[in-house]
Amino acid sequence: MDFKRITIISGHYGSGKTNIAVSLSLDLKKQHENTAIADIDIVNPYFRTKDSEDLLNKNGIRLICSKYANSNVDIPALPQEMYAVTDDKTLYSILDVGGDERGALALGRLVPKIQQENNYEMIYVVNKYRPLTSTPESAIEVMTEIEQACRLKFTSIINNSNLGKETDTNTVLLSVPFVEEVAKRTGLPIAYTTVYKKLLPELEGKIKNLYPINLQKYM
Amino acid sequence: MADKVLMKGNEAIAEAAIIAGCRHYFGYPITPQTEIAAYMAKRMPKIGGVFLQAESEIAAINMVYGVSSTGKRVMTSSSSPGISLKGEGLSYLAGADLPALVINVQRGGPGLGGIQPSQSDYFQATKGGAHGDFHMIVLAPASVQEMAELTVKGFELADKYRMTSMILADGTMGQMMEPVSLDIPVEKSIEKPWAVTGTKMQRKHNIINSLFLKPEILEKTNYDRYQRYETIKQNEVRYEDYLMEDAEICIVAFGIAARVSKNAINEARKKGIKAGMIRPITLWPFPEKQIAKAAEKAKTFISVELSMGQMIEDIKLAVNGKADVTLCNRTGGMIPSPEQVLAAIEAAAEKGGNN
C-alpha cells in the first residue's frame, strides 16, 4: 500500500480493526521513518492497541494511546498526544478508531484538520461473518452510520472476512462476491482481502490484493 | 461451515435470547457486558421488540418483573456490581415465582473492583443472590457456542420451573470471539395460566405478589418452592466429564477456568499423570453426585477458580472427606495460566500419586 500521511481504520466493532491497524503500522514503518499508531478507541476497554506494545516498541513505532488503556479505569479518555497525528506534518500514522458510529464520534474532532490537509485514507474494515454486517445492505448501513458520526467519507475497504480459528480457503472465497457488491454499491476500491498466513499459498492467484495476517489469539 | 457466524460471547447471548423468543430487554451499560445492550439496541427495533436502557440496574430488574408477570420471555444483563444492585429484584422475582433470564458477565471485585474477568460472584449466584430462602438456576458457559445454547436453555428452564435462570459468565467469555452456529432448537414456551394477561371477564384475576400477610402461608410457599428445587436437583444437573475414566487427580472448573484447565490436563497426560476434569455446566444445581462418585477413585480434587476459592466449598461438601481438595486460583481480574494449573496437578501427583 502507498500510504497517505494519515490512515484511518474504522468499522463495526469486532471486525478486526486493531489487528489490521497494528499490521499496517509495520508496513508503514518500512516506508516512513517517523511513524505512529494512535488508539482513539473510546468504546471497548478490553482489546487495545496497547496489547501489541512490545511489538510496536521493538519496531520503533510510536504508540499513542490513553494512559488509562489496559488499566481498570474504565473511562472513555482520549490521549492529548493524539493531536500529533494532525499537527506534526512529518509524522505518518495509523488511526485505530473505536467500533461503530459511537467510536467514530471520537474521530470527529480531528476531522476538520484532516480534511484541510487532505492527505488521508479512511479504510472500512468489514467481516461478512459478523452477524450485523453479513449482507451488503447491513455492511453499508454500518458504514454510513460511521461516516455520519465522524463527518468523513471512507476511501477504501479491507475485506477481513473470517471465522476465527475455523477459517478455511472457502470461508475467504465465499466472502469475495459480498465485498465486491459492497464496493460496487459504494464506489470504493477493495484495498485488501486479508488471509491467514497458512492459507496464503492456496489462495494466491485466486483473489486480488491478498494481505497475510496472523490469527488473533484471545486466550 | 457457511452457516456459522463470528460472534462475541455477549452478542451470542443477545442473539440467542431473540431466537428463544425474548422481545423485551432492559439493561444498563457496564463493562464487560455492554455489547449485549448495544446488540439489543440495534436488533430489537427491527423485529418489533423492546430495547430499553433503564435509568439504573434497579429500574431494569423491576421492568423485568413487570414483563414477566404478563408471561413474556424477558431478560436483563449486567456485570458484578450491577448484579448486586439487582439483588432486591431477584428476591422479589423468586418470591413471586416469576421466570426471567439474568446475565452476569463477571468482573473483579469486591466493590467497584475492576473490569477484567472474574468468577468471584459464585457465592452470590449459587446461594441465592439476595435476601430470603431461594435459588436461581445458574448456568456456566465455557464457549461462545455455549453462551448461545445456555441462553436458550436458561429461558426454557426459567419458564418450566417459574424461577430466575442466571448465566454466570465472565469478562473473557463475554469479549472473546468464536464461530457460532445459531441453529439452536427452542422448546415451545409452556402455558402460563398464572400470568396477568387480562381476564376478559372469563376467569378469576391472577395476582403476582411476593408479600404474604400470614406467616403460615409464607412458610408453605417456601416449602412448596423448595420441593420444586428438589425436582430440579434430580433432573437438571448438567456437567462435562473430561478424561475421568481413570483420573486420580480431578480438576473441577467452570467457564474460562475450565478451558485453561483442559490445556493443563492435556500436558499432564503427556507426562503420564492421570488427570481429568468435571466441568459443572449448572453451578446450581451443583453436580454433587458426580463429584461424590469421582471421589471414590480420585485422590485429589483441584478447584480452579478466578476467585479466592468459592466453588471449593461445594466440592468439599460433595467429596465429604474422601479425598484432598486444593485450590488453584487467581483473582482481581487475573486468569490462572495453564502452567500454573499444571504445576498444581504435578504437586498433587507428587504428594499422593505414588501408586
Coordinates of C-alpha atoms in Angstrom, one line a residue:
Chain A
M1 CA 0.0 0.0 0.0
D2 CA 1.2 3.5 -0.8
F3 CA 0.4 5.3 2.4
K4 CA -1.1 8.7 2.8
R5 CA 0.1 10.7 5.8
I6 CA -2.9 9.6 7.9
T7 CA -4.5 6.2 7.5
I8 CA -7.8 5.8 9.4
I9 CA -9.1 2.3 10.3
S10 CA -12.7 2.0 11.2
G11 CA -15.6 -0.4 11.0
H12 CA -18.1 -2.5 13.1
Y13 CA -16.8 -3.5 16.5
G14 CA -15.2 -6.9 16.4
S15 CA -14.4 -6.5 12.6
G16 CA -10.6 -6.9 13.3
K17 CA -9.7 -3.2 13.1
T18 CA -6.9 -3.3 15.8
N19 CA -5.3 -6.4 14.4
I20 CA -5.2 -4.8 10.9
A21 CA -4.1 -1.4 12.3
V22 CA -1.1 -2.9 14.0
S23 CA -0.2 -4.9 10.9
L24 CA -0.4 -1.9 8.7
S25 CA 1.7 0.2 11.0
L26 CA 4.5 -2.3 10.5
D27 CA 4.2 -1.8 6.7
L28 CA 4.1 1.9 7.2
K29 CA 7.3 1.8 9.1
K30 CA 9.1 0.2 6.1
Q31 CA 8.2 3.3 4.0
H32 CA 8.4 6.1 6.6
E33 CA 10.8 6.5 9.5
N34 CA 8.6 8.7 11.7
T35 CA 5.5 6.6 12.3
A36 CA 2.9 6.2 15.0
I37 CA -0.2 4.2 15.7
A38 CA -2.9 6.1 17.6
D39 CA -5.5 4.2 19.5
I40 CA -8.6 6.5 19.9
D41 CA -11.0 3.7 20.7
I42 CA -13.3 5.0 23.4
V43 CA -15.8 2.2 23.1
N44 CA -14.1 -1.1 24.1
P45 CA -11.6 -1.0 27.0
Y46 CA -10.9 -4.7 26.6
F47 CA -8.9 -5.2 23.5
R48 CA -6.5 -2.4 22.9
T49 CA -3.6 -1.5 20.6
K50 CA -1.6 -1.4 23.8
D51 CA -1.7 -5.2 23.8
S52 CA 0.8 -5.0 21.0
E53 CA 3.0 -2.5 22.8
D54 CA 6.1 -4.8 22.8
L55 CA 5.9 -5.5 19.1
L56 CA 5.4 -1.8 18.3
N57 CA 8.3 -0.8 20.6
K58 CA 10.6 -3.3 19.0
N59 CA 9.9 -1.9 15.6
G60 CA 10.3 1.7 16.6
I61 CA 6.6 2.6 16.1
R62 CA 5.3 5.3 18.5
L63 CA 2.2 4.2 20.4
I64 CA -0.3 7.0 21.1
C65 CA -3.0 5.8 23.5
S66 CA -4.8 6.8 26.6
K67 CA -2.7 6.4 29.7
Y68 CA -5.7 4.5 31.1
A69 CA -5.7 1.9 28.4
N70 CA -5.5 -1.7 29.8
S71 CA -6.0 -0.4 33.3
N72 CA -9.1 -0.8 35.4
V73 CA -10.0 2.8 34.8
D74 CA -13.0 2.3 32.6
I75 CA -13.4 5.8 31.2
P76 CA -13.6 6.9 27.5
A77 CA -10.4 9.1 27.7
L78 CA -8.5 10.3 24.7
P79 CA -4.8 10.9 24.7
Q80 CA -3.9 14.6 24.3
E81 CA -0.9 13.4 22.3
M82 CA -3.3 12.4 19.5
Y83 CA -3.1 15.9 18.1
A84 CA 0.4 15.0 16.9
V85 CA -1.4 13.0 14.2
T86 CA -2.8 16.1 12.6
D87 CA -0.3 18.8 13.8
D88 CA 3.1 17.1 13.2
K89 CA 3.3 17.1 9.4
T90 CA 6.4 14.9 9.4
L91 CA 4.6 12.1 11.2
Y92 CA 2.9 9.2 9.3
S93 CA 0.3 7.5 11.3
I94 CA -2.4 4.8 11.6
L95 CA -5.5 5.8 13.5
D96 CA -7.3 3.0 15.2
V97 CA -10.9 4.2 15.7
G98 CA -13.4 2.5 18.0
G99 CA -16.3 0.4 16.7
D100 CA -19.4 1.7 15.1
E101 CA -20.8 5.2 15.0
R102 CA -20.1 5.7 18.7
G103 CA -16.4 5.0 18.3
A104 CA -16.3 7.3 15.2
L105 CA -17.6 10.2 17.3
A106 CA -14.1 10.5 18.8
L107 CA -12.6 10.9 15.4
G108 CA -14.8 13.9 14.7
R109 CA -12.7 16.4 16.5
L110 CA -9.7 15.7 14.2
V111 CA -11.7 15.7 11.0
P112 CA -11.5 19.5 10.1
K113 CA -7.7 19.4 10.1
I114 CA -7.7 16.0 8.3
Q115 CA -10.0 17.4 5.6
Q116 CA -8.0 20.6 5.4
E117 CA -4.7 18.8 4.7
N118 CA -6.5 16.2 2.6
N119 CA -3.7 13.6 2.7
Y120 CA -5.6 10.7 4.3
E121 CA -7.0 7.3 3.6
M122 CA -10.0 6.1 5.5
I123 CA -10.5 2.3 5.4
Y124 CA -13.6 0.4 6.2
V125 CA -12.8 -3.0 7.7
V126 CA -15.6 -5.5 7.2
N127 CA -16.1 -9.1 8.1
K128 CA -19.0 -10.9 6.3
Y129 CA -19.2 -13.4 9.1
R130 CA -20.1 -10.8 11.7
P131 CA -23.9 -11.0 12.2
L132 CA -24.6 -7.3 11.9
T133 CA -22.5 -6.8 8.7
S134 CA -23.4 -10.1 7.0
T135 CA -25.2 -8.6 4.0
P136 CA -24.1 -5.8 1.7
E137 CA -27.1 -3.8 2.9
S138 CA -26.2 -4.1 6.6
A139 CA -22.5 -3.6 5.9
I140 CA -23.3 -0.3 4.1
E141 CA -25.7 0.7 6.8
V142 CA -22.9 0.5 9.5
M143 CA -20.5 2.3 7.1
T144 CA -22.9 5.1 6.6
E145 CA -23.5 5.5 10.3
I146 CA -19.8 5.8 10.9
E147 CA -19.4 8.4 8.1
Q148 CA -22.3 10.5 9.5
A149 CA -20.9 10.3 13.1
C150 CA -17.3 11.4 12.2
R151 CA -18.2 13.6 9.1
L152 CA -15.6 11.9 6.9
K153 CA -16.0 9.6 4.0
F154 CA -14.4 6.2 3.6
T155 CA -11.9 5.9 0.7
S156 CA -11.4 2.1 0.5
I157 CA -12.4 -1.2 2.0
I158 CA -10.5 -4.1 3.6
N159 CA -12.3 -7.4 3.4
N160 CA -11.4 -9.1 6.7
S161 CA -14.0 -11.8 6.4
N162 CA -13.0 -14.7 8.7
L163 CA -14.4 -17.3 11.2
G164 CA -11.5 -17.1 13.6
K165 CA -9.8 -20.4 14.0
E166 CA -12.3 -22.2 11.8
T167 CA -11.4 -20.1 8.7
D168 CA -10.5 -22.1 5.6
T169 CA -10.0 -21.1 2.0
N170 CA -13.7 -21.5 1.3
T171 CA -14.5 -19.0 4.1
V172 CA -12.4 -16.4 2.3
L173 CA -13.5 -17.3 -1.2
L174 CA -17.2 -17.1 -0.3
S175 CA -16.7 -13.6 1.1
V176 CA -15.4 -12.1 -2.2
P177 CA -18.8 -11.6 -4.0
F178 CA -20.1 -10.0 -0.8
V179 CA -17.3 -7.4 -0.6
E180 CA -17.4 -6.8 -4.4
E181 CA -21.0 -5.9 -4.0
V182 CA -20.3 -3.5 -1.2
A183 CA -17.5 -2.0 -3.3
K184 CA -19.8 -1.7 -6.3
R185 CA -22.6 0.0 -4.5
T186 CA -20.4 2.4 -2.6
G187 CA -17.9 3.0 -5.5
L188 CA -15.0 2.3 -3.2
P189 CA -12.0 0.2 -4.1
I190 CA -11.1 -3.0 -2.2
A191 CA -7.6 -2.3 -0.8
Y192 CA -7.1 -5.8 0.5
T193 CA -8.6 -9.1 1.3
T194 CA -7.0 -10.5 4.4
V195 CA -5.9 -14.1 4.7
Y196 CA -4.3 -16.1 7.5
K197 CA -0.7 -16.8 6.5
K198 CA -1.1 -20.5 6.4
L199 CA -3.9 -20.2 3.8
L200 CA -2.0 -17.8 1.6
P201 CA -0.4 -20.4 -0.8
E202 CA -3.8 -22.0 -1.6
L203 CA -5.5 -18.6 -2.3
E204 CA -2.7 -16.8 -4.2
G205 CA -3.8 -16.0 -7.7
K206 CA -7.5 -16.7 -6.8
I207 CA -8.2 -13.3 -5.1
K208 CA -6.7 -9.9 -5.9
N209 CA -4.7 -8.0 -3.3
L210 CA -4.3 -10.6 -0.6
Y211 CA -3.0 -9.4 2.7
P212 CA -1.5 -12.0 5.0
I213 CA -2.2 -11.6 8.7
N214 CA -1.8 -13.6 11.9
L215 CA -4.7 -15.2 13.7
Q216 CA -5.5 -13.1 16.8
K217 CA -5.4 -15.1 20.0
Y218 CA -7.9 -14.5 22.8
M219 CA -6.5 -16.8 25.3
Chain B
M1 CA -19.5 -24.2 7.9
A2 CA -21.1 -21.4 5.9
D3 CA -24.0 -21.3 8.4
K4 CA -21.7 -20.1 11.1
V5 CA -21.1 -16.5 12.2
L6 CA -18.2 -15.0 14.2
M7 CA -19.6 -13.6 17.4
K8 CA -18.5 -12.1 20.7
G9 CA -19.9 -14.1 23.7
N10 CA -22.0 -11.1 24.6
E11 CA -23.5 -10.9 21.1
A12 CA -24.2 -14.6 21.1
I13 CA -26.2 -14.2 24.3
A14 CA -28.3 -11.3 22.8
E15 CA -29.0 -13.1 19.5
A16 CA -29.8 -16.4 21.3
A17 CA -32.3 -14.5 23.5
I18 CA -34.0 -13.3 20.4
I19 CA -34.1 -16.8 19.0
A20 CA -35.7 -18.0 22.3
G21 CA -38.5 -15.5 21.7
C22 CA -37.3 -12.8 24.0
R23 CA -38.7 -9.5 22.8
H24 CA -38.2 -7.5 26.0
Y25 CA -34.7 -6.4 27.1
F26 CA -34.0 -3.9 29.9
G27 CA -30.4 -3.0 30.7
Y28 CA -27.9 -0.5 31.9
P29 CA -24.3 -0.3 30.5
I30 CA -21.4 -1.7 32.4
T31 CA -18.1 -3.2 31.2
P32 CA -17.6 -6.1 30.2
Q33 CA -21.2 -6.8 29.1
T34 CA -22.2 -3.7 27.3
E35 CA -22.2 -5.4 23.9
I36 CA -25.4 -7.2 25.0
A37 CA -27.2 -3.9 25.3
A38 CA -25.6 -2.5 22.2
Y39 CA -26.6 -5.5 20.2
M40 CA -30.2 -5.4 21.6
A41 CA -30.4 -1.7 20.8
K42 CA -29.7 -2.4 17.1
R43 CA -31.7 -5.6 16.8
M44 CA -34.9 -5.2 18.9
P45 CA -36.4 -2.3 16.9
K46 CA -36.0 -4.2 13.7
I47 CA -38.1 -7.2 15.0
G48 CA -40.8 -5.3 16.9
G49 CA -39.1 -5.9 20.2
V50 CA -38.4 -3.6 23.1
F51 CA -34.9 -2.4 24.0
L52 CA -34.8 0.0 26.9
Q53 CA -31.9 1.5 28.6
A54 CA -33.2 2.0 32.1
E55 CA -32.1 4.8 34.5
S56 CA -30.4 2.2 36.7
E57 CA -29.9 -1.5 37.2
I58 CA -32.7 -1.4 39.9
A59 CA -35.2 0.0 37.4
A60 CA -34.2 -2.6 34.8
I61 CA -34.8 -5.6 37.1
N62 CA -38.2 -4.2 38.1
M63 CA -39.1 -3.8 34.5
V64 CA -38.2 -7.5 34.1
Y65 CA -40.6 -8.2 37.0
G66 CA -43.4 -6.4 35.2
V67 CA -43.0 -8.0 31.8
S68 CA -42.5 -11.5 33.3
S69 CA -45.8 -11.0 35.1
T70 CA -47.5 -10.9 31.7
G71 CA -46.0 -14.2 30.7
K72 CA -43.5 -12.9 28.2
R73 CA -39.9 -14.0 28.0
V74 CA -37.7 -11.2 29.3
M75 CA -34.1 -10.6 30.0
T76 CA -31.7 -8.2 31.7
S77 CA -27.9 -8.3 31.8
S78 CA -25.2 -6.7 33.9
S79 CA -21.8 -7.3 35.5
S80 CA -20.9 -7.9 39.1
P81 CA -21.6 -4.5 40.8
G82 CA -24.7 -4.1 38.7
I83 CA -26.0 -7.6 39.7
S84 CA -25.6 -6.6 43.4
L85 CA -27.9 -3.6 42.6
K86 CA -30.4 -6.0 41.1
G87 CA -30.4 -8.1 44.3
E88 CA -33.7 -6.9 45.7
G89 CA -35.4 -7.5 42.3
L90 CA -34.0 -11.0 42.1
S91 CA -35.5 -11.8 45.5
Y92 CA -38.9 -10.3 44.5
L93 CA -38.9 -12.4 41.3
A94 CA -38.3 -15.5 43.4
G95 CA -41.0 -14.6 45.9
A96 CA -43.5 -14.1 43.1
D97 CA -42.4 -17.3 41.3
L98 CA -41.6 -15.3 38.1
P99 CA -39.4 -16.7 35.3
A100 CA -36.6 -14.5 34.0
L101 CA -33.2 -14.7 32.5
V102 CA -30.5 -12.6 34.1
I103 CA -26.9 -12.4 32.7
N104 CA -23.9 -11.7 34.9
V105 CA -20.7 -11.2 32.9
Q106 CA -18.5 -11.1 36.0
R107 CA -15.6 -8.7 36.6
G108 CA -13.2 -8.4 39.5
G109 CA -14.5 -7.4 42.9
P110 CA -15.4 -6.6 45.6
G111 CA -16.7 -3.1 45.3
L112 CA -16.2 -1.3 42.0
G113 CA -13.3 -3.7 41.7
G114 CA -12.0 -3.8 38.1
I115 CA -13.2 -4.5 34.6
Q116 CA -11.2 -7.7 34.0
P117 CA -12.7 -11.2 34.2
S118 CA -13.6 -12.9 37.5
Q119 CA -15.6 -15.7 38.9
S120 CA -16.0 -14.2 42.4
D121 CA -19.8 -13.9 42.2
Y122 CA -20.1 -17.7 42.6
F123 CA -21.4 -17.5 46.2
Q124 CA -23.8 -14.7 45.2
A125 CA -25.2 -16.6 42.3
T126 CA -25.5 -20.1 43.7
K127 CA -26.5 -19.4 47.3
G128 CA -29.5 -17.2 46.3
G129 CA -28.2 -13.8 45.4
A130 CA -30.2 -11.7 47.8
H131 CA -32.4 -11.9 50.9
G132 CA -34.8 -14.8 51.7
D133 CA -34.8 -18.5 51.0
F134 CA -34.4 -19.0 47.3
H135 CA -32.2 -20.3 44.5
M136 CA -31.6 -19.4 40.9
I137 CA -30.7 -21.9 38.2
V138 CA -27.1 -21.0 37.4
L139 CA -25.6 -21.9 34.0
A140 CA -21.9 -21.5 33.3
P141 CA -20.9 -21.4 29.6
A142 CA -17.3 -22.2 28.6
S143 CA -17.5 -21.2 24.9
V144 CA -19.3 -18.7 22.7
Q145 CA -21.4 -21.6 21.4
E146 CA -22.5 -22.5 24.9
M147 CA -23.2 -18.8 25.6
A148 CA -25.9 -19.1 22.9
E149 CA -27.2 -22.5 23.8
L150 CA -27.4 -22.0 27.5
T151 CA -29.2 -18.7 26.9
V152 CA -32.0 -20.6 25.1
K153 CA -31.9 -23.3 27.8
G154 CA -32.0 -20.7 30.5
F155 CA -35.3 -19.3 29.2
E156 CA -36.8 -22.8 28.9
L157 CA -35.8 -23.8 32.5
A158 CA -37.0 -20.5 33.9
D159 CA -40.4 -21.0 32.3
K160 CA -40.6 -24.7 33.3
Y161 CA -39.9 -24.0 36.9
R162 CA -41.1 -20.4 37.3
M163 CA -37.9 -19.0 38.5
T164 CA -34.9 -17.0 37.5
S165 CA -32.1 -18.6 35.4
M166 CA -28.8 -16.8 35.6
I167 CA -26.0 -17.1 33.0
L168 CA -22.8 -16.8 35.1
A169 CA -20.1 -15.8 32.5
D170 CA -17.0 -13.7 32.9
G171 CA -15.4 -10.9 31.0
T172 CA -13.3 -13.1 28.8
M173 CA -16.3 -15.2 27.8
G174 CA -18.2 -12.0 27.0
Q175 CA -15.5 -10.5 25.0
M176 CA -13.9 -13.4 23.2
M177 CA -14.9 -14.1 19.6
E178 CA -15.6 -17.6 18.2
P179 CA -17.5 -19.1 15.3
V180 CA -21.1 -19.9 16.4
S181 CA -23.9 -21.9 14.8
L182 CA -27.2 -20.2 15.7
D183 CA -29.2 -23.2 14.6
I184 CA -30.5 -23.9 18.1
P185 CA -33.7 -25.8 18.8
V186 CA -36.1 -23.9 21.0
E187 CA -38.7 -25.6 23.2
K188 CA -42.1 -24.0 22.6
S189 CA -42.9 -21.7 25.5
I190 CA -45.1 -23.5 28.1
E191 CA -48.5 -22.5 29.1
K192 CA -48.6 -19.8 31.8
P193 CA -52.0 -19.8 33.3
W194 CA -50.8 -17.7 36.2
A195 CA -49.8 -14.7 34.0
V196 CA -51.7 -11.4 34.2
T197 CA -53.0 -11.1 30.6
G198 CA -56.5 -9.7 31.2
T199 CA -59.4 -11.8 32.4
K200 CA -61.7 -10.8 29.6
M201 CA -64.3 -11.4 32.3
Q202 CA -63.9 -15.1 31.7
R203 CA -61.7 -16.2 34.7
K204 CA -60.7 -15.1 38.1
H205 CA -58.0 -12.5 38.0
N206 CA -54.4 -13.5 38.7
I207 CA -52.3 -11.8 41.3
I208 CA -48.5 -11.5 41.1
N209 CA -47.1 -10.7 44.5
S210 CA -44.3 -11.5 46.9
L211 CA -45.9 -10.2 50.1
F212 CA -47.7 -12.7 52.3
L213 CA -49.6 -11.4 55.3
K214 CA -49.9 -14.7 57.1
P215 CA -46.7 -16.3 58.2
E216 CA -48.2 -19.8 57.9
I217 CA -48.9 -19.1 54.2
L218 CA -45.5 -17.7 53.6
E219 CA -43.9 -20.8 55.2
K220 CA -46.0 -23.0 53.0
T221 CA -44.9 -21.2 49.8
N222 CA -41.3 -21.6 50.9
Y223 CA -41.7 -25.4 51.5
D224 CA -43.5 -25.7 48.1
R225 CA -40.7 -23.8 46.4
Y226 CA -38.0 -26.0 47.9
Q227 CA -39.9 -29.1 46.8
R228 CA -39.6 -27.7 43.3
Y229 CA -35.9 -27.2 43.9
E230 CA -35.6 -30.9 44.8
T231 CA -37.1 -31.8 41.4
I232 CA -34.6 -29.5 39.7
K233 CA -31.7 -31.1 41.6
Q234 CA -32.9 -34.5 40.4
N235 CA -33.5 -33.6 36.8
E236 CA -31.4 -30.6 35.7
V237 CA -27.8 -31.2 36.7
R238 CA -25.5 -30.6 33.7
Y239 CA -21.8 -31.2 33.6
E240 CA -19.0 -32.3 31.2
D241 CA -16.6 -35.2 32.0
Y242 CA -13.1 -34.9 30.6
L243 CA -10.7 -37.9 30.8
M244 CA -12.3 -39.0 34.1
E245 CA -12.4 -42.8 33.4
D246 CA -9.0 -43.4 35.2
A247 CA -8.4 -40.0 36.7
E248 CA -6.6 -39.9 40.0
I249 CA -6.5 -36.1 40.1
C250 CA -9.8 -34.4 39.3
I251 CA -9.9 -30.8 38.4
V252 CA -13.3 -29.1 39.0
A253 CA -13.6 -25.8 37.0
F254 CA -16.2 -23.9 35.0
G255 CA -16.2 -21.3 32.3
I256 CA -12.8 -19.8 31.3
A257 CA -11.1 -21.7 34.1
A258 CA -12.2 -25.0 32.6
R259 CA -10.7 -24.0 29.2
V260 CA -7.4 -23.2 30.8
S261 CA -7.5 -26.4 32.8
K262 CA -8.2 -28.6 29.8
N263 CA -4.8 -27.5 28.3
A264 CA -3.1 -28.2 31.6
I265 CA -4.7 -31.7 31.8
N266 CA -3.5 -32.5 28.2
E267 CA 0.0 -31.5 29.2
A268 CA -0.2 -33.6 32.5
R269 CA -1.4 -36.6 30.5
K270 CA 1.7 -36.3 28.2
K271 CA 3.8 -36.6 31.4
G272 CA 1.9 -39.7 32.4
I273 CA -0.2 -38.1 35.2
K274 CA -3.8 -39.4 35.3
A275 CA -5.6 -36.1 35.5
G276 CA -9.2 -35.4 34.4
M277 CA -11.9 -32.8 34.9
I278 CA -15.5 -32.4 35.9
R279 CA -16.8 -29.2 34.4
P280 CA -20.1 -28.1 36.1
I281 CA -22.4 -26.6 33.5
T282 CA -25.0 -26.0 36.1
L283 CA -23.5 -24.4 39.2
W284 CA -26.9 -24.7 40.8
P285 CA -27.9 -27.4 40.9
F286 CA -24.3 -28.4 41.5
P287 CA -23.1 -31.9 40.2
E288 CA -22.5 -33.1 43.7
K289 CA -23.4 -36.8 43.0
Q290 CA -20.9 -36.9 40.1
I291 CA -18.2 -35.4 42.2
A292 CA -19.0 -37.8 45.1
K293 CA -18.7 -40.7 42.7
A294 CA -15.4 -39.4 41.3
A295 CA -14.1 -39.2 44.9
E296 CA -14.4 -43.0 45.2
K297 CA -11.4 -43.2 42.8
A298 CA -9.6 -39.8 42.6
K299 CA -7.1 -39.0 45.3
T300 CA -7.0 -35.2 44.9
F301 CA -9.5 -32.6 43.7
I302 CA -8.3 -29.3 42.5
S303 CA -10.7 -26.4 42.3
V304 CA -9.5 -24.0 39.6
E305 CA -11.2 -20.6 40.1
L306 CA -11.0 -16.9 39.3
S307 CA -11.8 -16.1 43.0
M308 CA -10.4 -16.6 46.4
G309 CA -12.0 -20.1 46.5
Q310 CA -15.8 -20.2 46.5
M311 CA -16.8 -23.3 44.5
I312 CA -14.2 -25.2 46.5
E313 CA -16.7 -25.3 49.4
D314 CA -19.3 -27.1 47.3
I315 CA -16.6 -29.5 46.1
K316 CA -15.6 -30.2 49.7
L317 CA -19.2 -30.9 50.7
A318 CA -19.6 -33.3 47.8
V319 CA -16.2 -35.1 48.4
N320 CA -17.2 -35.4 52.0
G321 CA -13.7 -36.0 53.3
K322 CA -12.9 -38.9 50.9
A323 CA -10.1 -37.0 49.1
D324 CA -7.9 -33.9 49.4
V325 CA -9.4 -30.8 47.9
T326 CA -7.0 -28.0 47.0
L327 CA -7.3 -24.6 45.4
C328 CA -5.6 -23.2 42.3
N329 CA -6.7 -19.6 41.8
R330 CA -6.1 -16.1 40.6
T331 CA -8.2 -13.1 41.5
G332 CA -8.7 -9.4 40.8
G333 CA -9.1 -9.9 37.1
M334 CA -6.2 -12.3 36.6
I335 CA -6.6 -15.7 34.9
P336 CA -4.7 -18.8 36.0
S337 CA -2.2 -19.8 33.3
P338 CA -2.1 -23.4 32.0
E339 CA 1.4 -23.6 33.5
Q340 CA 0.0 -22.7 37.0
V341 CA -2.7 -25.3 36.7
L342 CA -0.2 -27.9 35.5
A343 CA 2.1 -27.1 38.5
A344 CA -0.9 -27.7 40.8
I345 CA -1.6 -31.0 39.1
E346 CA 2.1 -32.0 39.4
A347 CA 2.2 -31.0 43.1
A348 CA -0.9 -33.2 43.7
A349 CA 0.7 -36.1 41.8
E350 CA 3.9 -35.9 43.8
K351 CA 2.0 -35.8 47.1
G352 CA -0.5 -38.6 46.5
G353 CA 0.2 -40.2 43.2
N354 CA 2.8 -42.8 44.3
N355 CA 0.7 -45.7 43.0

